[in-house]
């Protein structure tokens, strides 16, 4: 018996949704029949639209998929203009204002308060400028991620950008791969720093060498079945396959088709590729791929470069891509910290102008919710770095600012149970002002997710925070579970959860105490992650000492029960009517 | 300690219920998660899911308990919940 979602998908899915979407945009949000809303909202995801949470009837989040986070010259300006004109609604954020865009952990862009009636105009402007929301959400090929500076990076061993462009061209709007059992997340990386974070993707291509005629050639090893969601995180597993760049699209298509044909369509909670890999094992997966989907002999895995991975590992250089780095062509890329990935529309437009003035105008988005200006000539570096805007979006930020990642939270999301983005801003600012940074600690990753869906990738941070509830002074308050020691690299590990239901106003104190303990007890210059690794769960639980401090949290109450947490009258029944279809 | 077993999001029935864990080693007062759900599609039973927070009772490994209830059993439970809710409310009013 097919699930409801499978039934809806079998009726209308893929490109065809667009026609209906535009019809509803014309006839008005209210013309979506009540008993068809679940079905249409599910389908709209394929075109990048999520209906916002309870209390925000008729408003949508729009996700724009930018492959590998690449925004070509002029595109950031377009994003700023669209955010300014269309991403406005009845709620105003006290930190970020009335109009802003979010850069996501999958190198995409999210806008909020989008009205259905505006969707055709937004699509027209996006598409006229080479941007798209197609398959940004839904059960298909999502935005392809990778090292954001592919093609530019002085450290890359193979340029993955042409491969990503080919995959994007082949599998966006491809009817054979438009309706998969569940989302399909792909990473392609050509650098030695691991910044594509392949380990947490359904399908990962990672650089690897094979010997041909006595010489080494570069291609990709393949890992399959990673992912963080559903309290069941998995690292992608090595299926012992190496492909040359020209064959990536064929093998990726084979694996996508295998998932399409064998993935679980009866139970969406069991549908992700990671569960099929659990069930089959890698040998069966490889043999099925070979026998049913690929008509040339697959090669065994080559020599990888995982030992040199540094991205999001908790130590070493290029733990993120914030800062000034050389490109292979003698120019530089400048990674800027965007705290929790959110940037006001005016700032976006100003940054686009800076990119035009001082560089090529191209920018890139990283999986740590940051933005990178590429192609900066040495002669322009000082002028760019002295720009006033870069005091807010710094290439040399505090460890607490650069390390902060947060999901959308109760501001807009239907799943979250706590406020996230603004809270993470408050946390970072307080930690920056109040915590003495131990010598040598340049980066400290704190990821905050509002629920177990893991959109902020909490399991791969130094400090993992996840939404919960507790009671304080007799009153229910928002709280966080705390995990420690997660990170990627050659030895990737998920966080160990060692603290439960810490009231949100005591979390900064807990982190401060933990860092003080680390500073005192660390052996020589060991990293925070190494320090965590050598302690047992019980020892770590004892090191989490929640404490009230000067930090004050104005959102202690149950923000899930508001229509908009920052509204003067935030009661759920005080929310706005659905917007008129003007 | 391992991660929680149950998913926790805005659709969870109760993400903070007062709970007491009893075992041979002793008792501990804590919080727990109570969730009522059914498969999104073609459900075969009502699931009652319980997970008590980790405690310092070493003999009780972290775990979740899942009860599969028939519709009749679920309604029996609902009737009892209503009946005793009324009794508690009557005393407190």
Short mmCIF file of N, CA, C and O in Angstrom, two decimals, chain A residues 216-322:
data_model
loop_
_atom_site.label_atom_id
_atom_site.label_comp_id
_atom_site.label_asym_id
_atom_site.label_seq_id
_atom_site.Cartn_x
_atom_site.Cartn_y
_atom_site.Cartn_z
N UNK A 216 49.95 8.37 -11.76
CA UNK A 216 48.73 8.51 -10.97
C UNK A 216 47.76 9.48 -11.66
O UNK A 216 48.17 10.54 -12.13
N UNK A 217 46.51 9.08 -11.72
CA UNK A 217 45.48 9.98 -12.24
C UNK A 217 44.47 10.23 -11.12
O UNK A 217 44.28 9.40 -10.22
N UNK A 218 43.81 11.38 -11.19
CA UNK A 218 42.89 11.77 -10.13
C UNK A 218 41.45 11.54 -10.57
O UNK A 218 41.06 11.89 -11.68
N UNK A 219 40.69 10.94 -9.71
CA UNK A 219 39.26 10.77 -9.92
C UNK A 219 38.58 10.85 -8.57
O UNK A 219 39.01 11.62 -7.70
N UNK A 220 37.56 10.02 -8.40
CA UNK A 220 36.79 10.10 -7.16
C UNK A 220 36.49 8.71 -6.60
O UNK A 220 36.05 7.82 -7.33
N UNK A 221 36.68 8.55 -5.31
CA UNK A 221 36.11 7.41 -4.60
C UNK A 221 34.67 7.72 -4.23
O UNK A 221 34.29 8.89 -4.10
N UNK A 222 33.89 6.66 -4.04
CA UNK A 222 32.47 6.86 -3.78
C UNK A 222 32.10 6.31 -2.40
O UNK A 222 32.47 5.18 -2.04
N UNK A 223 31.37 7.12 -1.66
CA UNK A 223 30.78 6.68 -0.40
C UNK A 223 29.28 6.91 -0.47
O UNK A 223 28.82 7.86 -1.12
N UNK A 224 28.53 6.07 0.20
CA UNK A 224 27.07 6.10 0.07
C UNK A 224 26.42 5.92 1.45
O UNK A 224 26.89 5.15 2.29
N UNK A 225 25.31 6.63 1.64
CA UNK A 225 24.46 6.36 2.80
C UNK A 225 24.80 7.11 4.06
O UNK A 225 24.59 6.60 5.16
N UNK A 226 25.29 8.34 3.94
CA UNK A 226 25.47 9.18 5.12
C UNK A 226 24.25 10.05 5.36
O UNK A 226 23.42 10.22 4.48
N UNK A 227 24.16 10.58 6.57
CA UNK A 227 23.05 11.48 6.89
C UNK A 227 22.87 11.60 8.39
O UNK A 227 23.29 10.71 9.14
N UNK A 228 22.27 12.70 8.84
CA UNK A 228 22.23 13.00 10.27
C UNK A 228 20.85 12.86 10.91
O UNK A 228 20.75 12.81 12.13
N UNK A 229 19.81 12.79 10.13
CA UNK A 229 18.47 12.98 10.69
C UNK A 229 17.96 11.78 11.47
O UNK A 229 18.56 10.70 11.46
N UNK A 230 16.84 11.99 12.14
CA UNK A 230 16.04 10.95 12.78
C UNK A 230 16.76 10.27 13.94
O UNK A 230 16.58 9.08 14.16
N UNK A 231 17.58 10.98 14.68
CA UNK A 231 18.33 10.39 15.81
C UNK A 231 19.17 9.19 15.37
O UNK A 231 19.62 8.43 16.22
N UNK A 232 19.33 9.02 14.08
CA UNK A 232 20.11 7.88 13.61
C UNK A 232 21.14 8.34 12.60
O UNK A 232 21.04 8.05 11.41
N UNK A 233 22.14 9.09 13.06
CA UNK A 233 23.15 9.57 12.13
C UNK A 233 23.99 8.43 11.58
O UNK A 233 24.24 7.44 12.27
N UNK A 234 24.38 8.58 10.35
CA UNK A 234 25.26 7.59 9.71
C UNK A 234 26.34 8.33 8.93
O UNK A 234 26.07 9.36 8.30
N UNK A 235 27.53 7.78 8.96
CA UNK A 235 28.58 8.25 8.07
C UNK A 235 28.47 7.49 6.76
O UNK A 235 28.18 6.28 6.76
N UNK A 236 28.69 8.18 5.65
CA UNK A 236 28.63 7.51 4.35
C UNK A 236 29.65 6.38 4.32
O UNK A 236 30.75 6.51 4.86
N UNK A 237 29.26 5.29 3.68
CA UNK A 237 30.11 4.10 3.69
C UNK A 237 30.82 3.87 2.36
O UNK A 237 30.25 4.10 1.29
N UNK A 238 32.05 3.42 2.48
CA UNK A 238 32.92 3.19 1.33
C UNK A 238 32.40 1.99 0.54
O UNK A 238 32.29 0.88 1.09
N UNK A 239 32.05 2.16 -0.73
CA UNK A 239 31.56 1.01 -1.52
C UNK A 239 32.64 0.49 -2.47
O UNK A 239 32.35 -0.28 -3.39
N UNK A 240 33.87 0.91 -2.25
CA UNK A 240 35.01 0.39 -3.01
C UNK A 240 34.85 0.60 -4.52
O UNK A 240 34.97 -0.33 -5.31
N UNK A 241 34.57 1.84 -4.86
CA UNK A 241 34.46 2.20 -6.28
C UNK A 241 35.23 3.50 -6.51
O UNK A 241 35.11 4.44 -5.73
N UNK A 242 36.01 3.50 -7.58
CA UNK A 242 36.67 4.73 -8.04
C UNK A 242 36.16 5.03 -9.44
O UNK A 242 35.98 4.12 -10.24
N UNK A 243 35.89 6.31 -9.70
CA UNK A 243 35.45 6.67 -11.05
C UNK A 243 36.30 7.82 -11.56
O UNK A 243 36.73 8.70 -10.79
N UNK A 244 36.50 7.81 -12.85
CA UNK A 244 37.16 8.96 -13.45
C UNK A 244 36.10 10.05 -13.65
O UNK A 244 34.90 9.75 -13.73
N UNK A 245 36.54 11.29 -13.73
CA UNK A 245 35.56 12.39 -13.78
C UNK A 245 34.50 12.23 -14.87
O UNK A 245 33.32 12.53 -14.64
N UNK A 246 34.89 11.72 -16.03
CA UNK A 246 33.93 11.60 -17.12
C UNK A 246 32.83 10.58 -16.83
O UNK A 246 31.78 10.58 -17.50
N UNK A 247 33.06 9.69 -15.87
CA UNK A 247 32.06 8.67 -15.57
C UNK A 247 31.24 8.97 -14.32
O UNK A 247 30.38 8.17 -13.92
N UNK A 248 31.50 10.11 -13.69
CA UNK A 248 30.77 10.43 -12.45
C UNK A 248 29.26 10.46 -12.70
O UNK A 248 28.46 9.90 -11.95
N UNK A 249 28.87 11.13 -13.77
CA UNK A 249 27.44 11.29 -14.03
C UNK A 249 26.77 9.94 -14.25
O UNK A 249 25.66 9.69 -13.75
N UNK A 250 27.43 9.03 -14.96
CA UNK A 250 26.86 7.71 -15.22
C UNK A 250 26.69 6.92 -13.92
O UNK A 250 25.62 6.33 -13.66
N UNK A 251 27.73 6.91 -13.08
CA UNK A 251 27.65 6.14 -11.84
C UNK A 251 26.69 6.80 -10.86
O UNK A 251 25.91 6.11 -10.16
N UNK A 252 26.69 8.13 -10.81
CA UNK A 252 25.74 8.82 -9.93
C UNK A 252 24.31 8.51 -10.37
O UNK A 252 23.43 8.30 -9.52
N UNK A 253 24.09 8.48 -11.67
CA UNK A 253 22.77 8.14 -12.18
C UNK A 253 22.38 6.71 -11.83
O UNK A 253 21.22 6.42 -11.52
N UNK A 254 23.37 5.80 -11.89
CA UNK A 254 23.10 4.42 -11.52
C UNK A 254 22.71 4.31 -10.06
O UNK A 254 21.75 3.60 -9.71
N UNK A 255 23.41 5.01 -9.19
CA UNK A 255 23.09 4.94 -7.77
C UNK A 255 21.75 5.61 -7.46
O UNK A 255 20.97 5.14 -6.62
N UNK A 256 21.48 6.71 -8.14
CA UNK A 256 20.20 7.39 -7.97
C UNK A 256 19.05 6.47 -8.43
O UNK A 256 18.01 6.37 -7.78
N UNK A 257 19.27 5.78 -9.54
CA UNK A 257 18.25 4.86 -10.05
C UNK A 257 18.07 3.66 -9.11
O UNK A 257 16.95 3.18 -8.88
N UNK A 258 19.18 3.18 -8.57
CA UNK A 258 19.11 2.07 -7.60
C UNK A 258 18.28 2.49 -6.39
O UNK A 258 17.41 1.75 -5.91
N UNK A 259 18.53 3.70 -5.92
CA UNK A 259 17.75 4.21 -4.79
C UNK A 259 16.28 4.37 -5.18
O UNK A 259 15.38 4.00 -4.42
N UNK A 260 16.05 4.88 -6.38
CA UNK A 260 14.68 5.03 -6.88
C UNK A 260 13.95 3.69 -6.89
O UNK A 260 12.80 3.59 -6.46
N UNK A 261 14.64 2.63 -7.31
CA UNK A 261 13.99 1.35 -7.51
C UNK A 261 13.90 0.51 -6.23
O UNK A 261 12.97 -0.26 -6.06
N UNK A 262 14.90 0.64 -5.36
CA UNK A 262 14.95 -0.24 -4.19
C UNK A 262 14.71 0.47 -2.86
O UNK A 262 14.55 -0.18 -1.82
N UNK A 263 14.69 1.79 -2.84
CA UNK A 263 14.44 2.51 -1.60
C UNK A 263 13.04 2.22 -1.08
O UNK A 263 12.15 1.82 -1.84
N UNK A 264 12.84 2.41 0.21
CA UNK A 264 11.58 2.05 0.86
C UNK A 264 10.52 3.13 0.61
O UNK A 264 10.59 4.22 1.18
N UNK A 265 9.55 2.83 -0.23
CA UNK A 265 8.47 3.79 -0.48
C UNK A 265 7.26 3.51 0.41
O UNK A 265 6.23 4.18 0.28
N UNK A 266 7.35 2.51 1.29
CA UNK A 266 6.23 2.21 2.18
C UNK A 266 6.34 2.91 3.53
O UNK A 266 5.38 2.98 4.27
N UNK A 267 7.54 3.34 3.87
CA UNK A 267 7.75 3.97 5.17
C UNK A 267 8.75 5.10 5.01
O UNK A 267 9.95 4.86 4.87
N UNK A 268 8.26 6.33 5.03
CA UNK A 268 9.15 7.47 4.77
C UNK A 268 10.25 7.59 5.82
O UNK A 268 11.31 8.12 5.55
N UNK A 269 9.96 7.12 7.02
CA UNK A 269 10.99 7.21 8.06
C UNK A 269 12.14 6.24 7.81
O UNK A 269 13.19 6.34 8.41
N UNK A 270 11.91 5.28 6.95
CA UNK A 270 12.93 4.28 6.64
C UNK A 270 13.43 4.43 5.20
O UNK A 270 14.05 3.53 4.67
N UNK A 271 13.10 5.56 4.60
CA UNK A 271 13.31 5.67 3.15
C UNK A 271 14.68 6.14 2.74
O UNK A 271 15.11 5.87 1.62
N UNK A 272 15.39 6.86 3.60
CA UNK A 272 16.68 7.42 3.17
C UNK A 272 17.67 6.33 2.79
O UNK A 272 17.63 5.20 3.29
N UNK A 273 18.58 6.68 1.93
CA UNK A 273 19.57 5.74 1.41
C UNK A 273 20.36 5.07 2.54
O UNK A 273 20.77 3.91 2.41
N UNK A 274 20.56 5.78 3.64
CA UNK A 274 21.38 5.21 4.72
C UNK A 274 20.75 3.92 5.25
O UNK A 274 21.47 3.00 5.65
N UNK A 275 19.44 3.85 5.22
CA UNK A 275 18.79 2.64 5.74
C UNK A 275 18.88 1.49 4.75
O UNK A 275 18.94 0.32 5.15
N UNK A 276 18.89 1.81 3.46
CA UNK A 276 19.09 0.76 2.46
C UNK A 276 20.52 0.19 2.58
O UNK A 276 20.73 -1.03 2.47
N UNK A 277 21.48 1.07 2.81
CA UNK A 277 22.86 0.60 3.00
C UNK A 277 22.96 -0.24 4.27
O UNK A 277 23.64 -1.28 4.30
N UNK A 278 22.26 0.18 5.32
CA UNK A 278 22.22 -0.63 6.55
C UNK A 278 21.72 -2.05 6.23
O UNK A 278 22.27 -3.05 6.69
N UNK A 279 20.64 -2.09 5.46
CA UNK A 279 19.97 -3.36 5.19
C UNK A 279 20.78 -4.25 4.26
O UNK A 279 20.91 -5.45 4.49
N UNK A 280 21.33 -3.66 3.24
CA UNK A 280 22.02 -4.45 2.21
C UNK A 280 23.48 -4.72 2.53
O UNK A 280 24.02 -5.76 2.17
N UNK A 281 24.13 -3.73 3.11
CA UNK A 281 25.58 -3.79 3.22
C UNK A 281 26.20 -3.28 1.93
O UNK A 281 25.55 -3.21 0.87
N UNK A 282 27.48 -2.93 2.00
CA UNK A 282 28.12 -2.28 0.84
C UNK A 282 28.40 -3.26 -0.30
O UNK A 282 28.40 -2.87 -1.46
N UNK A 283 28.64 -4.52 0.03
CA UNK A 283 28.96 -5.48 -1.06
C UNK A 283 27.76 -5.70 -1.97
O UNK A 283 27.88 -5.70 -3.20
N UNK A 284 26.60 -5.88 -1.36
CA UNK A 284 25.39 -6.08 -2.17
C UNK A 284 25.07 -4.81 -2.96
O UNK A 284 24.67 -4.88 -4.13
N UNK A 285 25.28 -3.68 -2.32
CA UNK A 285 25.01 -2.42 -3.01
C UNK A 285 25.90 -2.32 -4.26
O UNK A 285 25.44 -2.00 -5.36
N UNK A 286 27.19 -2.60 -4.06
CA UNK A 286 28.12 -2.50 -5.17
C UNK A 286 27.78 -3.49 -6.28
O UNK A 286 27.78 -3.15 -7.47
N UNK A 287 27.48 -4.73 -5.90
CA UNK A 287 27.21 -5.75 -6.93
C UNK A 287 25.91 -5.44 -7.67
O UNK A 287 25.80 -5.68 -8.88
N UNK A 288 24.92 -4.90 -6.97
CA UNK A 288 23.67 -4.54 -7.64
C UNK A 288 23.89 -3.36 -8.58
O UNK A 288 23.37 -3.34 -9.71
N UNK A 289 24.66 -2.41 -8.12
CA UNK A 289 25.01 -1.26 -8.98
C UNK A 289 25.68 -1.77 -10.26
O UNK A 289 25.32 -1.36 -11.37
N UNK A 290 26.64 -2.67 -10.09
CA UNK A 290 27.39 -3.19 -11.23
C UNK A 290 26.49 -3.99 -12.19
O UNK A 290 26.50 -3.79 -13.40
N UNK A 291 25.70 -4.89 -11.61
CA UNK A 291 24.96 -5.83 -12.47
C UNK A 291 23.72 -5.21 -13.11
O UNK A 291 23.33 -5.59 -14.22
N UNK A 292 23.10 -4.23 -12.44
CA UNK A 292 21.83 -3.74 -12.96
C UNK A 292 21.87 -2.32 -13.52
O UNK A 292 20.96 -1.92 -14.24
N UNK A 293 22.92 -1.57 -13.21
CA UNK A 293 22.86 -0.14 -13.57
C UNK A 293 24.08 0.38 -14.34
O UNK A 293 24.00 1.45 -14.92
N UNK A 294 25.19 -0.34 -14.31
CA UNK A 294 26.40 0.16 -14.96
C UNK A 294 26.91 -0.87 -15.96
O UNK A 294 27.10 -2.03 -15.60
N UNK A 295 27.13 -0.42 -17.21
CA UNK A 295 27.52 -1.39 -18.23
C UNK A 295 29.01 -1.37 -18.53
O UNK A 295 29.44 -1.78 -19.61
N UNK A 296 29.82 -0.84 -17.65
CA UNK A 296 31.27 -1.01 -17.75
C UNK A 296 31.77 -1.50 -16.40
O UNK A 296 31.06 -1.40 -15.39
N UNK A 297 32.96 -2.05 -16.40
CA UNK A 297 33.49 -2.64 -15.16
C UNK A 297 33.88 -1.53 -14.17
O UNK A 297 34.71 -0.67 -14.47
N UNK A 298 33.26 -1.57 -13.02
CA UNK A 298 33.60 -0.58 -11.99
C UNK A 298 35.00 -0.87 -11.46
O UNK A 298 35.36 -2.03 -11.24
N UNK A 299 35.76 0.18 -11.23
CA UNK A 299 37.10 0.01 -10.66
C UNK A 299 37.01 0.06 -9.14
O UNK A 299 36.11 0.66 -8.57
N UNK A 300 37.98 -0.62 -8.51
CA UNK A 300 38.02 -0.58 -7.05
C UNK A 300 38.51 0.79 -6.58
O UNK A 300 39.08 1.56 -7.35
N UNK A 301 38.31 1.06 -5.30
CA UNK A 301 38.63 2.38 -4.76
C UNK A 301 40.11 2.70 -4.94
O UNK A 301 40.97 1.81 -4.90
N UNK A 302 40.40 3.98 -5.13
CA UNK A 302 41.78 4.44 -5.26
C UNK A 302 42.31 4.97 -3.94
O UNK A 302 41.65 4.88 -2.89
N UNK A 303 43.52 5.53 -4.02
CA UNK A 303 44.16 6.08 -2.82
C UNK A 303 43.51 7.43 -2.51
O UNK A 303 43.60 8.35 -3.30
N UNK A 304 42.89 7.51 -1.36
CA UNK A 304 42.17 8.76 -1.04
C UNK A 304 43.09 9.75 -0.34
O UNK A 304 44.27 9.47 -0.08
N UNK A 305 42.54 10.92 -0.04
CA UNK A 305 43.33 11.97 0.64
C UNK A 305 42.68 12.33 1.97
O UNK A 305 42.85 13.43 2.48
N UNK A 306 41.96 11.38 2.53
CA UNK A 306 41.18 11.68 3.75
C UNK A 306 42.07 12.07 4.93
O UNK A 306 41.63 12.80 5.82
N UNK A 307 43.30 11.57 4.93
CA UNK A 307 44.17 11.92 6.06
C UNK A 307 44.46 13.42 6.13
O UNK A 307 44.80 13.95 7.19
N UNK A 308 44.28 14.11 5.03
CA UNK A 308 44.57 15.54 5.04
C UNK A 308 43.31 16.39 5.29
O UNK A 308 43.38 17.62 5.29
N UNK A 309 42.18 15.76 5.49
CA UNK A 309 40.95 16.52 5.70
C UNK A 309 41.08 17.40 6.95
O UNK A 309 41.53 16.94 8.00
N UNK A 310 40.68 18.64 6.81
CA UNK A 310 40.78 19.57 7.94
C UNK A 310 39.46 20.28 8.23
O UNK A 310 39.26 20.81 9.31
N UNK A 311 38.55 20.29 7.24
CA UNK A 311 37.32 21.08 7.39
C UNK A 311 36.42 20.49 8.47
O UNK A 311 36.11 19.31 8.47
N UNK A 312 36.04 21.35 9.39
CA UNK A 312 35.12 20.97 10.47
C UNK A 312 35.67 19.79 11.28
O UNK A 312 34.92 18.91 11.71
N UNK A 313 36.98 19.81 11.48
CA UNK A 313 37.59 18.73 12.26
C UNK A 313 37.88 19.16 13.69
O UNK A 313 38.26 18.34 14.51
N UNK A 314 37.78 20.45 13.95
CA UNK A 314 38.02 20.93 15.31
C UNK A 314 39.44 21.38 15.56
O UNK A 314 39.75 21.88 16.64
N UNK A 315 40.30 21.22 14.57
CA UNK A 315 41.67 21.69 14.77
C UNK A 315 42.37 21.82 13.42
O UNK A 315 41.90 21.32 12.41
N UNK A 316 43.48 22.51 13.46
CA UNK A 316 44.28 22.64 12.26
C UNK A 316 43.79 23.75 11.34
O UNK A 316 42.77 24.39 11.59
N UNK A 317 44.54 23.97 10.24
CA UNK A 317 44.16 25.02 9.30
C UNK A 317 42.93 24.62 8.50
O UNK A 317 42.59 23.44 8.41
N UNK A 318 42.28 25.59 7.96
CA UNK A 318 41.10 25.36 7.11
C UNK A 318 40.06 24.48 7.78
O UNK A 318 39.50 23.57 7.18
N UNK A 319 39.85 24.77 9.06
CA UNK A 319 38.76 24.13 9.78
C UNK A 319 37.43 24.68 9.28
O UNK A 319 36.39 24.03 9.35
N UNK A 320 37.46 25.93 8.82
CA UNK A 320 36.38 26.48 7.99
C UNK A 320 37.10 27.22 6.86
O UNK A 320 38.31 27.08 6.71
N UNK A 321 36.37 27.95 6.06
CA UNK A 321 37.04 28.69 4.99
C UNK A 321 36.91 30.18 5.22
O UNK A 321 36.78 30.97 4.27
N UNK A 322 36.92 30.59 6.48
CA UNK A 322 36.87 32.00 6.82
C UNK A 322 38.30 32.52 6.89
O UNK A 322 39.16 31.91 7.53
#
